[in-house]
PDB file of C-alpha atoms in Angstrom:
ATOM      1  CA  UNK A 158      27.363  -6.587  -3.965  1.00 53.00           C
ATOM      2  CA  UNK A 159      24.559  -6.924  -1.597  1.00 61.00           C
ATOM      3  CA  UNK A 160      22.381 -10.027  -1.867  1.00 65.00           C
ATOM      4  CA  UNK A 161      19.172 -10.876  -0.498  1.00 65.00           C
ATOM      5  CA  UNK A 162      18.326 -14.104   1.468  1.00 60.00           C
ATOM      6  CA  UNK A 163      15.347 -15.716   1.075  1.00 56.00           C
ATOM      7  CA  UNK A 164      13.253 -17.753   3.549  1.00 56.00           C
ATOM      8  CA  UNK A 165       9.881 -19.391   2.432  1.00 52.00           C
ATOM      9  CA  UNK A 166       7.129 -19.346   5.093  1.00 48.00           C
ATOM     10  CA  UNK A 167       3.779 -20.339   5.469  1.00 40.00           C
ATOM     11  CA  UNK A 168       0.979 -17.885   5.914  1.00 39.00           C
ATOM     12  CA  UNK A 169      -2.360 -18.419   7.367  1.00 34.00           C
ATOM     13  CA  UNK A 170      -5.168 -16.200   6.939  1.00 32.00           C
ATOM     14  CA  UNK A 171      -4.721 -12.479   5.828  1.00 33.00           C
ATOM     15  CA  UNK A 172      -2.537 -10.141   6.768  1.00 34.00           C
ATOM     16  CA  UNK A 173      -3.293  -6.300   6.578  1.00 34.00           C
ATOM     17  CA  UNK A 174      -0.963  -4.413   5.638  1.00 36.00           C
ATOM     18  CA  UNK A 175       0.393  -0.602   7.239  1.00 35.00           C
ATOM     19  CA  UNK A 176       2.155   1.797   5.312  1.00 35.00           C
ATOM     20  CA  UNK A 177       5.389   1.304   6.193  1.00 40.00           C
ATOM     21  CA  UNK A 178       8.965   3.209   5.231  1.00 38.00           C
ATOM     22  CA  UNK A 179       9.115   4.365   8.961  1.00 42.00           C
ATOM     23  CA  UNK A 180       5.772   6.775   9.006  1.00 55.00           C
ATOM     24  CA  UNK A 181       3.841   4.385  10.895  1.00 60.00           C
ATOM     25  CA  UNK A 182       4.939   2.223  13.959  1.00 77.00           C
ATOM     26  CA  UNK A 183       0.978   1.833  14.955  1.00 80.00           C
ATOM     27  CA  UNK A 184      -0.645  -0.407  13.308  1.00 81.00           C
ATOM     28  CA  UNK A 185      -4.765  -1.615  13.245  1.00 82.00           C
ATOM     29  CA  UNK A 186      -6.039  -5.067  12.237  1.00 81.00           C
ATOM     30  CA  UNK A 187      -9.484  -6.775  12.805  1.00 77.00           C
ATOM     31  CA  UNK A 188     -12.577  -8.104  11.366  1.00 68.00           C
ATOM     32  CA  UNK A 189     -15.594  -8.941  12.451  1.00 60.00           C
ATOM     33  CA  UNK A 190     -15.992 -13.188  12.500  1.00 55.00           C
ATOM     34  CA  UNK A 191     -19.074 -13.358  12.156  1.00 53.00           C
ATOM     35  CA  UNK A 192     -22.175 -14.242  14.791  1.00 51.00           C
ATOM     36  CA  UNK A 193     -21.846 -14.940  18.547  1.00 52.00           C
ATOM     37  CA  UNK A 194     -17.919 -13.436  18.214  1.00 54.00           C
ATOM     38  CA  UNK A 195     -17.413  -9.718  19.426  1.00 54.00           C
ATOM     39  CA  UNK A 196     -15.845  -6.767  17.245  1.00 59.00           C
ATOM     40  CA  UNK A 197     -12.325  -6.249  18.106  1.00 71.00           C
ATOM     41  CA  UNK A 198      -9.234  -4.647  16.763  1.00 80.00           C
ATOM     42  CA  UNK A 199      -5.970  -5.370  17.434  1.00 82.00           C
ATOM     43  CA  UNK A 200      -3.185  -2.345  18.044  1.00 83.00           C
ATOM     44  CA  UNK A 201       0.398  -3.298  17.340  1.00 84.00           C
ATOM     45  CA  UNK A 202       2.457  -0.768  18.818  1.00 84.00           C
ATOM     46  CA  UNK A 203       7.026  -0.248  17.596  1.00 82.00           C
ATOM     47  CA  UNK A 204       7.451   2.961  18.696  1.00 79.00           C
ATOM     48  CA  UNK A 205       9.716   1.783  21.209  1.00 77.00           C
ATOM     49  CA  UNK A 206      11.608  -0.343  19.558  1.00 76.00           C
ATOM     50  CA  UNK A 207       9.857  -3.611  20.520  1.00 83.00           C
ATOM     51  CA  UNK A 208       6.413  -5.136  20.033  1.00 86.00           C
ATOM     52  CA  UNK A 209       3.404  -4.161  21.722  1.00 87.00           C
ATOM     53  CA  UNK A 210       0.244  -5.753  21.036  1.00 88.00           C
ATOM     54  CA  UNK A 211      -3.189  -4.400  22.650  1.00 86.00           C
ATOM     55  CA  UNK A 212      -6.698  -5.120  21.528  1.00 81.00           C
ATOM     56  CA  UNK A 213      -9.131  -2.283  21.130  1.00 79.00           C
ATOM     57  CA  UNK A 214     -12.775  -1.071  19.528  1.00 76.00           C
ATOM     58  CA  UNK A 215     -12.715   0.925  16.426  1.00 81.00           C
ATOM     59  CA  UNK A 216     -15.906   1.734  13.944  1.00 82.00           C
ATOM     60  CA  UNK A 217     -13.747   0.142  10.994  1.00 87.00           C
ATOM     61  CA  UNK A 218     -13.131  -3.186   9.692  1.00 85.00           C
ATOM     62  CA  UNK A 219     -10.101  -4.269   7.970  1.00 86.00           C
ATOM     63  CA  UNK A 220      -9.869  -6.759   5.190  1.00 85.00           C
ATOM     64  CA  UNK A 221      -7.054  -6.720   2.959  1.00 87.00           C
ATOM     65  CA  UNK A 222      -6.673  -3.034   2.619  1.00 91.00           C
ATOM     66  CA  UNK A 223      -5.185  -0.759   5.068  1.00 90.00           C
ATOM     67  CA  UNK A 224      -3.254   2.597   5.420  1.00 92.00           C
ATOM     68  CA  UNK A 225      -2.927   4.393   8.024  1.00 91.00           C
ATOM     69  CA  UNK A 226      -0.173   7.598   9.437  1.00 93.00           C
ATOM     70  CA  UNK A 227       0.986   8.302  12.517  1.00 89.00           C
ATOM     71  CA  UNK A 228       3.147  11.442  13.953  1.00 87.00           C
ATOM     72  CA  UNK A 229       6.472  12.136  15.567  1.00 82.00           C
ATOM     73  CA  UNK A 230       5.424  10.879  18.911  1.00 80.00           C
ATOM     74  CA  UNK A 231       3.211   7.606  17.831  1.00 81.00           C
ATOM     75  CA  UNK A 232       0.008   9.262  17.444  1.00 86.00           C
ATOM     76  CA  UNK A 233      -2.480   7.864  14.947  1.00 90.00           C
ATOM     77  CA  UNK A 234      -3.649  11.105  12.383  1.00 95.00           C
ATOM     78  CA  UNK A 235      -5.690   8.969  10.646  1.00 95.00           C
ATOM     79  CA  UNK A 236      -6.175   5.145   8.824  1.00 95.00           C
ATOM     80  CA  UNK A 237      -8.117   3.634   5.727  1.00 95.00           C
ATOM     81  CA  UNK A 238      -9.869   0.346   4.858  1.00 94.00           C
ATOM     82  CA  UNK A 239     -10.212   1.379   1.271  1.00 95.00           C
ATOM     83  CA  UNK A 240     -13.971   2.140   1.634  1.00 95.00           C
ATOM     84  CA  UNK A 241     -13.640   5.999   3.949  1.00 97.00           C
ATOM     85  CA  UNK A 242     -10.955   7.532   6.109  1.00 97.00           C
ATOM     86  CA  UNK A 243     -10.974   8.023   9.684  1.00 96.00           C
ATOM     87  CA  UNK A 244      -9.740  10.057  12.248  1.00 96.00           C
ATOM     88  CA  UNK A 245      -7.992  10.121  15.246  1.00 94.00           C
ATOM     89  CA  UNK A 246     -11.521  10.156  17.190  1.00 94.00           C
ATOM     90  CA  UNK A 247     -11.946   6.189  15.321  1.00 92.00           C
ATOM     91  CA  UNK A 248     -15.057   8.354  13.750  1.00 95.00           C
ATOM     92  CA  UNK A 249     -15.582   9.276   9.324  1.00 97.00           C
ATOM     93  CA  UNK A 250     -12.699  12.293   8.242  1.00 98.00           C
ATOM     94  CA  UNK A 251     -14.649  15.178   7.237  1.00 98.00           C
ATOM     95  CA  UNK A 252     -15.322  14.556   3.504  1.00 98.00           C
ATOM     96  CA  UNK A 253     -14.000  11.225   4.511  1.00 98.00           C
ATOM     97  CA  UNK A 254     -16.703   9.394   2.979  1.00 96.00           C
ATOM     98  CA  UNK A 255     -16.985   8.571  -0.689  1.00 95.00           C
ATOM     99  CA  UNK A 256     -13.348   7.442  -2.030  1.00 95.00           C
ATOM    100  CA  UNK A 257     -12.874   4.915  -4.354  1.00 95.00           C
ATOM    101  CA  UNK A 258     -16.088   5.115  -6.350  1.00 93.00           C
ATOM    102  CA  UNK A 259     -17.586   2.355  -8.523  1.00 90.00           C
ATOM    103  CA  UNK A 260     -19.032  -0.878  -7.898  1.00 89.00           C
ATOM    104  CA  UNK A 261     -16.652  -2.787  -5.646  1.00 91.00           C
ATOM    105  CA  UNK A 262     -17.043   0.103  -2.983  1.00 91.00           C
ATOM    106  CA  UNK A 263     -20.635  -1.294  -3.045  1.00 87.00           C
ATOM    107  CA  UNK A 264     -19.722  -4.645  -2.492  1.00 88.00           C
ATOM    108  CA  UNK A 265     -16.863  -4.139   0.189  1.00 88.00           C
ATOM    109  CA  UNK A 266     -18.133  -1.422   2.409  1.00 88.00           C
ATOM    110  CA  UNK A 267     -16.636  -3.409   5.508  1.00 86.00           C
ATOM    111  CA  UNK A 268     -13.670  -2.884   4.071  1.00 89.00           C
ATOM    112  CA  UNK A 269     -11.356  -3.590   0.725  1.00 92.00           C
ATOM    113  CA  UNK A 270     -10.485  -6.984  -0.507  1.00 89.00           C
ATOM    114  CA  UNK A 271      -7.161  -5.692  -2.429  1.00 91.00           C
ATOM    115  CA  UNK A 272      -3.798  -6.200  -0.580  1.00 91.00           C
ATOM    116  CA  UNK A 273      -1.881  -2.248  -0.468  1.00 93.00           C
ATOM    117  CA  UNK A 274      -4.948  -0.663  -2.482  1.00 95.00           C
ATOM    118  CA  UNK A 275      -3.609   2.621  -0.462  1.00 96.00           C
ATOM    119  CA  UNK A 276      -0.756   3.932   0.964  1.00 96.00           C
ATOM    120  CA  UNK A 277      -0.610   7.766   2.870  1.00 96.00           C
ATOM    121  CA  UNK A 278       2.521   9.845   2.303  1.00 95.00           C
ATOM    122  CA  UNK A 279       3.990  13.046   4.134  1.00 95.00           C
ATOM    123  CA  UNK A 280       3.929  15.894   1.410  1.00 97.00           C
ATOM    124  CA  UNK A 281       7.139  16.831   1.461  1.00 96.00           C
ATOM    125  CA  UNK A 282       8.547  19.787   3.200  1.00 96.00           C
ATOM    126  CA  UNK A 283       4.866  20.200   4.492  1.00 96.00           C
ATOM    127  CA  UNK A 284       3.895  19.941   8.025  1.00 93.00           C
ATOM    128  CA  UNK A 285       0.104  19.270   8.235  1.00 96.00           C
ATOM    129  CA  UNK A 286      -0.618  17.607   4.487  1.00 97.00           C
ATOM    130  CA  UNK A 287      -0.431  13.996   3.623  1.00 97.00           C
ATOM    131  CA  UNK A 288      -1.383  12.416   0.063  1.00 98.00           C
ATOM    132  CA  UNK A 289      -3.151   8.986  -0.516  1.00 98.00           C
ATOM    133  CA  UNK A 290      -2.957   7.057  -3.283  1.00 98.00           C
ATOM    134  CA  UNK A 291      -5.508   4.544  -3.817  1.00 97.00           C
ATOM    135  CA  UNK A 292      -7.034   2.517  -6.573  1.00 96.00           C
ATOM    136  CA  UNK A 293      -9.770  -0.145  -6.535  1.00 94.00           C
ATOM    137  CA  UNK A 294     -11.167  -3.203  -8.201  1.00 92.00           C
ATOM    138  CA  UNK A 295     -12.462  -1.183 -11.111  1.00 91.00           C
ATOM    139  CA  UNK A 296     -14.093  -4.266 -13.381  1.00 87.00           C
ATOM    140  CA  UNK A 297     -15.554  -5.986 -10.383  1.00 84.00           C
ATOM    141  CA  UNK A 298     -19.651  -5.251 -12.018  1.00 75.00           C
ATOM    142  CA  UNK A 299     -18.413  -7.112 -15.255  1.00 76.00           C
ATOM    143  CA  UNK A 300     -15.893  -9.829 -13.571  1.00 79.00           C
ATOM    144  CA  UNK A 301     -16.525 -10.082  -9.671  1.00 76.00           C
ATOM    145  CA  UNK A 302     -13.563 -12.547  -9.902  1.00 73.00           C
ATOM    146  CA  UNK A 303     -11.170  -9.884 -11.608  1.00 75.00           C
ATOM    147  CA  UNK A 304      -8.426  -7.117  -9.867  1.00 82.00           C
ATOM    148  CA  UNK A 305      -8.277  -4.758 -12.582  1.00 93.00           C
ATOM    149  CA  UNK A 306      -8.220  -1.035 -11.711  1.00 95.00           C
ATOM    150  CA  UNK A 307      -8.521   1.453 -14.516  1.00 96.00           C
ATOM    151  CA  UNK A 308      -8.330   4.494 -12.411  1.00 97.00           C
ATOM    152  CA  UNK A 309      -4.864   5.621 -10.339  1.00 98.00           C
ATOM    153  CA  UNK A 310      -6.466   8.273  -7.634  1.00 98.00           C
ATOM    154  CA  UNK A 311      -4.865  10.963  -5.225  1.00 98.00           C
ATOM    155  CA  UNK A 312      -6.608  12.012  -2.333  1.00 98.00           C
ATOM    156  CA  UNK A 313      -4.870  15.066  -0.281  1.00 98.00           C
ATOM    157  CA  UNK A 314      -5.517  15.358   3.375  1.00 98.00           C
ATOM    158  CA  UNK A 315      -4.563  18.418   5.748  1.00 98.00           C
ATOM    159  CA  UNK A 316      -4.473  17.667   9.040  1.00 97.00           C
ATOM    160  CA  UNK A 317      -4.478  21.441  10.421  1.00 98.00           C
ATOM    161  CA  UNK A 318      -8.299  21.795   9.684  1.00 98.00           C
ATOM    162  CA  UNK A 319     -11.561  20.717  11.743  1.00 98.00           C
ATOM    163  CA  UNK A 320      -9.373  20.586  14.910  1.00 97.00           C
ATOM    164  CA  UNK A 321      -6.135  19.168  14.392  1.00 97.00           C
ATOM    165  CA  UNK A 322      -8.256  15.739  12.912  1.00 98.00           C
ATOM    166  CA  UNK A 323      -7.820  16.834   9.365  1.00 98.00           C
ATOM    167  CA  UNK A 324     -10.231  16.882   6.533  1.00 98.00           C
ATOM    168  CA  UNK A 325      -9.814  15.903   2.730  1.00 98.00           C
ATOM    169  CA  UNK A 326      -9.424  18.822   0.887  1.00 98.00           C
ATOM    170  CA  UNK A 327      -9.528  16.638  -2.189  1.00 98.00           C
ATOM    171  CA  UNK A 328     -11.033  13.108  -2.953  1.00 97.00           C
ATOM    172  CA  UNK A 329     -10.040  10.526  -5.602  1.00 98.00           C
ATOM    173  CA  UNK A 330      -8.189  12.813  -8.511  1.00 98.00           C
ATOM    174  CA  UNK A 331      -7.559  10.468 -11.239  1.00 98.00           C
ATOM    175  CA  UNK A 332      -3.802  10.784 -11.961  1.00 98.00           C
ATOM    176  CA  UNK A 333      -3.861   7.896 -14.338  1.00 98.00           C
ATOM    177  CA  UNK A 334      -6.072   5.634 -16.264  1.00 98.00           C
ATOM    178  CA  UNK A 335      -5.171   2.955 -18.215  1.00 97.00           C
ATOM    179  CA  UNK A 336      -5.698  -0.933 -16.819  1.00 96.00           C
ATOM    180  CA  UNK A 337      -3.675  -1.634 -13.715  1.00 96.00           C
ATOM    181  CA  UNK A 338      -3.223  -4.027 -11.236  1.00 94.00           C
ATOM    182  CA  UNK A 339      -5.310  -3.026  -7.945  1.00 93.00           C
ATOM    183  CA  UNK A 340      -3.205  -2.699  -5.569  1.00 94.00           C
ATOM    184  CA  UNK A 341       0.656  -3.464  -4.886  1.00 94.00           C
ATOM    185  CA  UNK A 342       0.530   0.562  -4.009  1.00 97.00           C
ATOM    186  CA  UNK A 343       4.796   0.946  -2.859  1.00 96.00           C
ATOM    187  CA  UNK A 344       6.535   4.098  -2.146  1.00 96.00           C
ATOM    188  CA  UNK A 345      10.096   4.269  -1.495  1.00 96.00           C
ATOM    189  CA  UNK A 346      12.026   7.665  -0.304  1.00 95.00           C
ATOM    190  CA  UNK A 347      14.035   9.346  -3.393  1.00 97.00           C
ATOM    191  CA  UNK A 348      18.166   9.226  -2.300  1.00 96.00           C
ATOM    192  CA  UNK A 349      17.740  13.215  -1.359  1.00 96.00           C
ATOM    193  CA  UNK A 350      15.596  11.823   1.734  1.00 94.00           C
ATOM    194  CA  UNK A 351      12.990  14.597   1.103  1.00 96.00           C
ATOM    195  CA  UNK A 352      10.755  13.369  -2.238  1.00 97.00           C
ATOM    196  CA  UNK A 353       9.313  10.079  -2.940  1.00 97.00           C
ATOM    197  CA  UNK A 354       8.714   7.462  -5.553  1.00 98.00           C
ATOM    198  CA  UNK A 355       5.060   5.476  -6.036  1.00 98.00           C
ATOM    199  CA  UNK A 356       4.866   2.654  -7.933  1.00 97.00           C
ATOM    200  CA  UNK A 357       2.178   0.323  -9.280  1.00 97.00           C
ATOM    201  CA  UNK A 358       1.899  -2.358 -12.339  1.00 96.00           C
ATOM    202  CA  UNK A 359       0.145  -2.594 -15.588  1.00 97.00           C
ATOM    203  CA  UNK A 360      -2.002  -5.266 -15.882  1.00 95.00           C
ATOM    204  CA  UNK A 361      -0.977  -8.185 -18.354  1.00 94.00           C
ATOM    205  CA  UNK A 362       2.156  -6.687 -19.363  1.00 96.00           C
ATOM    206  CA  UNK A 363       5.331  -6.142 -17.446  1.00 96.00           C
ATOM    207  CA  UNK A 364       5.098  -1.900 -17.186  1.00 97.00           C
ATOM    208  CA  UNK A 365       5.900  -0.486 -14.120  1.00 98.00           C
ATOM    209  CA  UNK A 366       4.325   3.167 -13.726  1.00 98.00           C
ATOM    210  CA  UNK A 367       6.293   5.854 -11.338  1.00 98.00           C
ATOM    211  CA  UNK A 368       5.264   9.330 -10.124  1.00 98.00           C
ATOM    212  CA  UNK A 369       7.723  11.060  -8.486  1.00 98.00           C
ATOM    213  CA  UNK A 370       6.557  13.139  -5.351  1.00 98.00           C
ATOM    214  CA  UNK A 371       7.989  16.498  -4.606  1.00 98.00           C
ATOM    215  CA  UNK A 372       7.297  19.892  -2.140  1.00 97.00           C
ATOM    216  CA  UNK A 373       5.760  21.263  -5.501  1.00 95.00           C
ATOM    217  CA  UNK A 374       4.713  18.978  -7.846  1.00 96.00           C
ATOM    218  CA  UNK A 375       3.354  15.655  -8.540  1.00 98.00           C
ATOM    219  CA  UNK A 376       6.034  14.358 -11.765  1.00 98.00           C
ATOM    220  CA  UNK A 377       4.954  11.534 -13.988  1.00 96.00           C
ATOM    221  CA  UNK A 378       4.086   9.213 -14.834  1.00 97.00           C
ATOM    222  CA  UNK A 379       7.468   7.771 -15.468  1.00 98.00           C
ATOM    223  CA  UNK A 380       7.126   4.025 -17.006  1.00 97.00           C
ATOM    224  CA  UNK A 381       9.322   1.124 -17.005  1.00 98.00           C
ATOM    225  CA  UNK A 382       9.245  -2.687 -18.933  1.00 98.00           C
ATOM    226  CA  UNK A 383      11.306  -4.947 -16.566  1.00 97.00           C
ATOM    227  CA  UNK A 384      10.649  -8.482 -15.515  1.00 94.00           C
ATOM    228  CA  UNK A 385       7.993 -11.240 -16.193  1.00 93.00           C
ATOM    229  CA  UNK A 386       4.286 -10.184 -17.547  1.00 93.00           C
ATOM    230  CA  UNK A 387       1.909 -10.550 -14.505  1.00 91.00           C
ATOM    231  CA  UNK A 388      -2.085 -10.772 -15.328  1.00 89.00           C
ATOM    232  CA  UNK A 389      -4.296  -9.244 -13.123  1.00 87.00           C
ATOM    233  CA  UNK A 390      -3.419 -10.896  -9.262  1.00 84.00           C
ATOM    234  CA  UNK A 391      -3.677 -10.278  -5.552  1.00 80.00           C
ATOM    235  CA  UNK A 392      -0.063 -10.778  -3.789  1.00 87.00           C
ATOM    236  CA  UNK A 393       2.169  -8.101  -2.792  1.00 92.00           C
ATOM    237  CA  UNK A 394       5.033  -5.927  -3.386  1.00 95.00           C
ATOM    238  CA  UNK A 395       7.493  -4.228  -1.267  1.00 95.00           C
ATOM    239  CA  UNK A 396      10.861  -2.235  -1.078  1.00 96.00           C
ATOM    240  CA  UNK A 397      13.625  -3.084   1.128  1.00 95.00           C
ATOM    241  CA  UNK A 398      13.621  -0.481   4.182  1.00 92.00           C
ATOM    242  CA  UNK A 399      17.136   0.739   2.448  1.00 94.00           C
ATOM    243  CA  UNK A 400      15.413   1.499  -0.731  1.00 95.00           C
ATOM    244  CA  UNK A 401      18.171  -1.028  -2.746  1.00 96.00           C
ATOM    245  CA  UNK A 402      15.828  -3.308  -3.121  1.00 97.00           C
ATOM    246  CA  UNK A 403      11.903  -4.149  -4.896  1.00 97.00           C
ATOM    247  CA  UNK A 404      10.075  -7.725  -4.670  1.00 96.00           C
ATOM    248  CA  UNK A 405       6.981  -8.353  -6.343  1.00 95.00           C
ATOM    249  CA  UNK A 406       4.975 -11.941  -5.226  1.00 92.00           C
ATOM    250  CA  UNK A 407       1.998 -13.251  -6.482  1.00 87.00           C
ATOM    251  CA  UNK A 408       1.689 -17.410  -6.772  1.00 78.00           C
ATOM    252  CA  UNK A 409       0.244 -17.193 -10.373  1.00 78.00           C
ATOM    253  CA  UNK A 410       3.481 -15.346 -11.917  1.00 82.00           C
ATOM    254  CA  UNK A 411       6.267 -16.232  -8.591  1.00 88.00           C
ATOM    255  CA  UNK A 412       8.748 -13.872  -7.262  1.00 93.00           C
ATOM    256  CA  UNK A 413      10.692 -11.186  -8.716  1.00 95.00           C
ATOM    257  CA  UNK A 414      13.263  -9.201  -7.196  1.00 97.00           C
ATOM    258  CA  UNK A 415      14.952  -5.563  -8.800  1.00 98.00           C
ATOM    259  CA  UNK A 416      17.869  -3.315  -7.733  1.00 97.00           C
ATOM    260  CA  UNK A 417      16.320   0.078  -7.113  1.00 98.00           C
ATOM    261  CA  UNK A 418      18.312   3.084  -8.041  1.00 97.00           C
ATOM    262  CA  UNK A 419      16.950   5.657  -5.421  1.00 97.00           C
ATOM    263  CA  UNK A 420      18.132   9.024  -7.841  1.00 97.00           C
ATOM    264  CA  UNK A 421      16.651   7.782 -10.885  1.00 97.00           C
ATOM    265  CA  UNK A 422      13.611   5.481  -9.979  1.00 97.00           C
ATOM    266  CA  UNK A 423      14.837   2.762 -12.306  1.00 98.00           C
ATOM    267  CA  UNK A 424      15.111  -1.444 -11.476  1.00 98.00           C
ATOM    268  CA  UNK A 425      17.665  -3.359 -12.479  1.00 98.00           C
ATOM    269  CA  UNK A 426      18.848  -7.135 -12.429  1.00 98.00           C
ATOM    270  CA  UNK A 427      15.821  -8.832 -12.429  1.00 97.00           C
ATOM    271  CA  UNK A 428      15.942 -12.168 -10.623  1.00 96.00           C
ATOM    272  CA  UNK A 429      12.659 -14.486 -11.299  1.00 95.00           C
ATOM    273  CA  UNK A 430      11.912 -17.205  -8.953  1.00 92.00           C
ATOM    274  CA  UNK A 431       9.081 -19.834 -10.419  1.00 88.00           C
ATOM    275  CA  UNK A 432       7.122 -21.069  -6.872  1.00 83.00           C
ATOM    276  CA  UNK A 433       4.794 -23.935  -7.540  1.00 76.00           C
ATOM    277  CA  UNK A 434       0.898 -22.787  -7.107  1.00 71.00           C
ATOM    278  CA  UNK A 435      -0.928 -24.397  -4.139  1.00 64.00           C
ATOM    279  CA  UNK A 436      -4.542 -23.831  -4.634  1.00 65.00           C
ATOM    280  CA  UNK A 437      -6.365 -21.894  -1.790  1.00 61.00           C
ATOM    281  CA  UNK A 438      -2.788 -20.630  -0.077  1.00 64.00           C
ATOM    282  CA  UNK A 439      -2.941 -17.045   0.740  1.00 67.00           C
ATOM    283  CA  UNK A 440       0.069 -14.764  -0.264  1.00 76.00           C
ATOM    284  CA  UNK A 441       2.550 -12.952   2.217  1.00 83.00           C
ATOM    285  CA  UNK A 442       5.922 -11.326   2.181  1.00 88.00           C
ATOM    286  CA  UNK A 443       7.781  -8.834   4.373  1.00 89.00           C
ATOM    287  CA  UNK A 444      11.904  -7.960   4.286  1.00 91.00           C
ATOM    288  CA  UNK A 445      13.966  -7.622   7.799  1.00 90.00           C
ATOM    289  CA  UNK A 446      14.619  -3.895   8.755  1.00 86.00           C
ATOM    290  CA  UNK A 447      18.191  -5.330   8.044  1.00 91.00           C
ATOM    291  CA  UNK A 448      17.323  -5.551   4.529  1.00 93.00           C
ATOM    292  CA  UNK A 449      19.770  -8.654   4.349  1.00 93.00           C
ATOM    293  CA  UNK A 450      16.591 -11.229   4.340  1.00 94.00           C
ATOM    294  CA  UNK A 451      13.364 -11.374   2.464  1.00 94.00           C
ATOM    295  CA  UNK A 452      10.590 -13.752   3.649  1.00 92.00           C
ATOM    296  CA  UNK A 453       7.872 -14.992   1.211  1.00 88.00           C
TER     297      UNK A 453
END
């Protein structure tokens, strides 16, 4: 049996998160710090196999939220903050503009507070269209202090139109509504290496909801009751890069870890781990490309 290892760390500040499963080795982070400090990004390049780091300019500002896709050869298509979408030119998507509607957008327009409130997929068997799925903090105008979404949106991009920088050909299709928790947006490959699983949690309850992504059709959603019942958080949730593996973290409700059955889209074995709250400690977790070690 494979097991897991587990290393506590402590995190400072926010981390932004890429889409990962292998589709992007560039990834964006920055913010602007306020007066007297200038605008910059910074570029973390893998394609090679090592580290790069670079600083640049872009338009955007990253908070908590960020997607973004790159192709074959390490080129950026195009990148989120959870507010619009932009293009390879660092300038709006055509019909970029506009996703995630509601209140909150309002409020964050420099960019999403919600850890992996999007994540950008390859449509499979498809060479120039990508899906996003996105939610958002849905109840912010009643509870500002609240992370419930009640809306589960697709947004399709094709990158063969305006010029080879894409355009969205469709913005913020509700898939699902019920009350969710915003963000913790995962996506794992299905075992045939050509569809994929997304997954997301109900709020106060311990439902996880599945679609299953395919050249033709968008299946679901698919539910499952596993594990402890989490109330609206922040946190995050990933899969091991084998796919064998799903954590879930959020201080208020700990750590859980699942086997992930690739065919079928179910967890199994649930292993809870009760961490202690510390008030004011931000929340990070990432697994080695081994798989072998996950660090909270």
């Amino acid at each position: 049996m494979k097991k897991l290892f587990i290393l506590p760390l402590i995190f400072c500040g926010a981390f932004v998160n890429a889409q990962n499963q292998g589709l992007s080795n560039l990834w964006y982070t920055g913010y602007l710090g306020g007066a007297g400090f200038p605008f910059r990004n910074t570029e973390l390049n893998f394609f090679n196999g090592n580290l790069f780091m670079d600083s640049t300019i872009l338009d955007m500002q990253f908070n908590h939220t960020h997607a973004n896709i790159s192709d074959a050869a390490g080129n950026m298509l195009f990148y989120t903050n959870g507010y619009y979408i932009a293009d390879a030119s660092n300038d709006t998507m055509q019909n970029g503009s506009g996703i995630n509607p509601g209140a909150y957008a309002n409020a964050a327009s420099d960019g999403f507070y919600i850890p992996q409130a999007a994540i950008v997929i390859p449509l499979p068997n498809s060479n120039h269209l990508y899906y996003m799925f996105h939610n958002t903090g849905d109840d912010f105008a009643v509870n500002p202090n609240s992370s419930i979404s009640y809306y589960f949106y697709l947004t399709i991009i094709d990158m063969s139109l305006n010029g080879s920088l894409g355009a969205v050909i469709s913005k913020n299709q509700v898939l699902l509504t019920d009350s969710m928790n915003a963000g913790k947006i995962t996506a794992c490959r299905h075992a045939n290496g050509r569809d994929w699983w997304v997954m997301f949690h109900r709020v106060h309850s311990n439902k996880f909801y599945k679609f299953l992504i395919t050249p033709d059709s968008i299946m679901g959603p698919y539910f499952q009751n596993i594990g402890v019942v989490r109330p609206d958080d922040a946190g995050q949730a990933y899969f091991s890069p084998d796919g064998t593996k799903y954590a879930y973290f959020y201080i208020n409700a700990g750590l859980d870890i699942f086997d992930f059955d690739r065919c079928t889209g179910n967890f199994s074995n649930p292993t809870h781990i009760s961490i202690p709250y510390a008030n004011g400690v931000n929340v990070g977790m990432a697994i080695s490309s081994n798989s072998n070690v996950l660090y909270v």
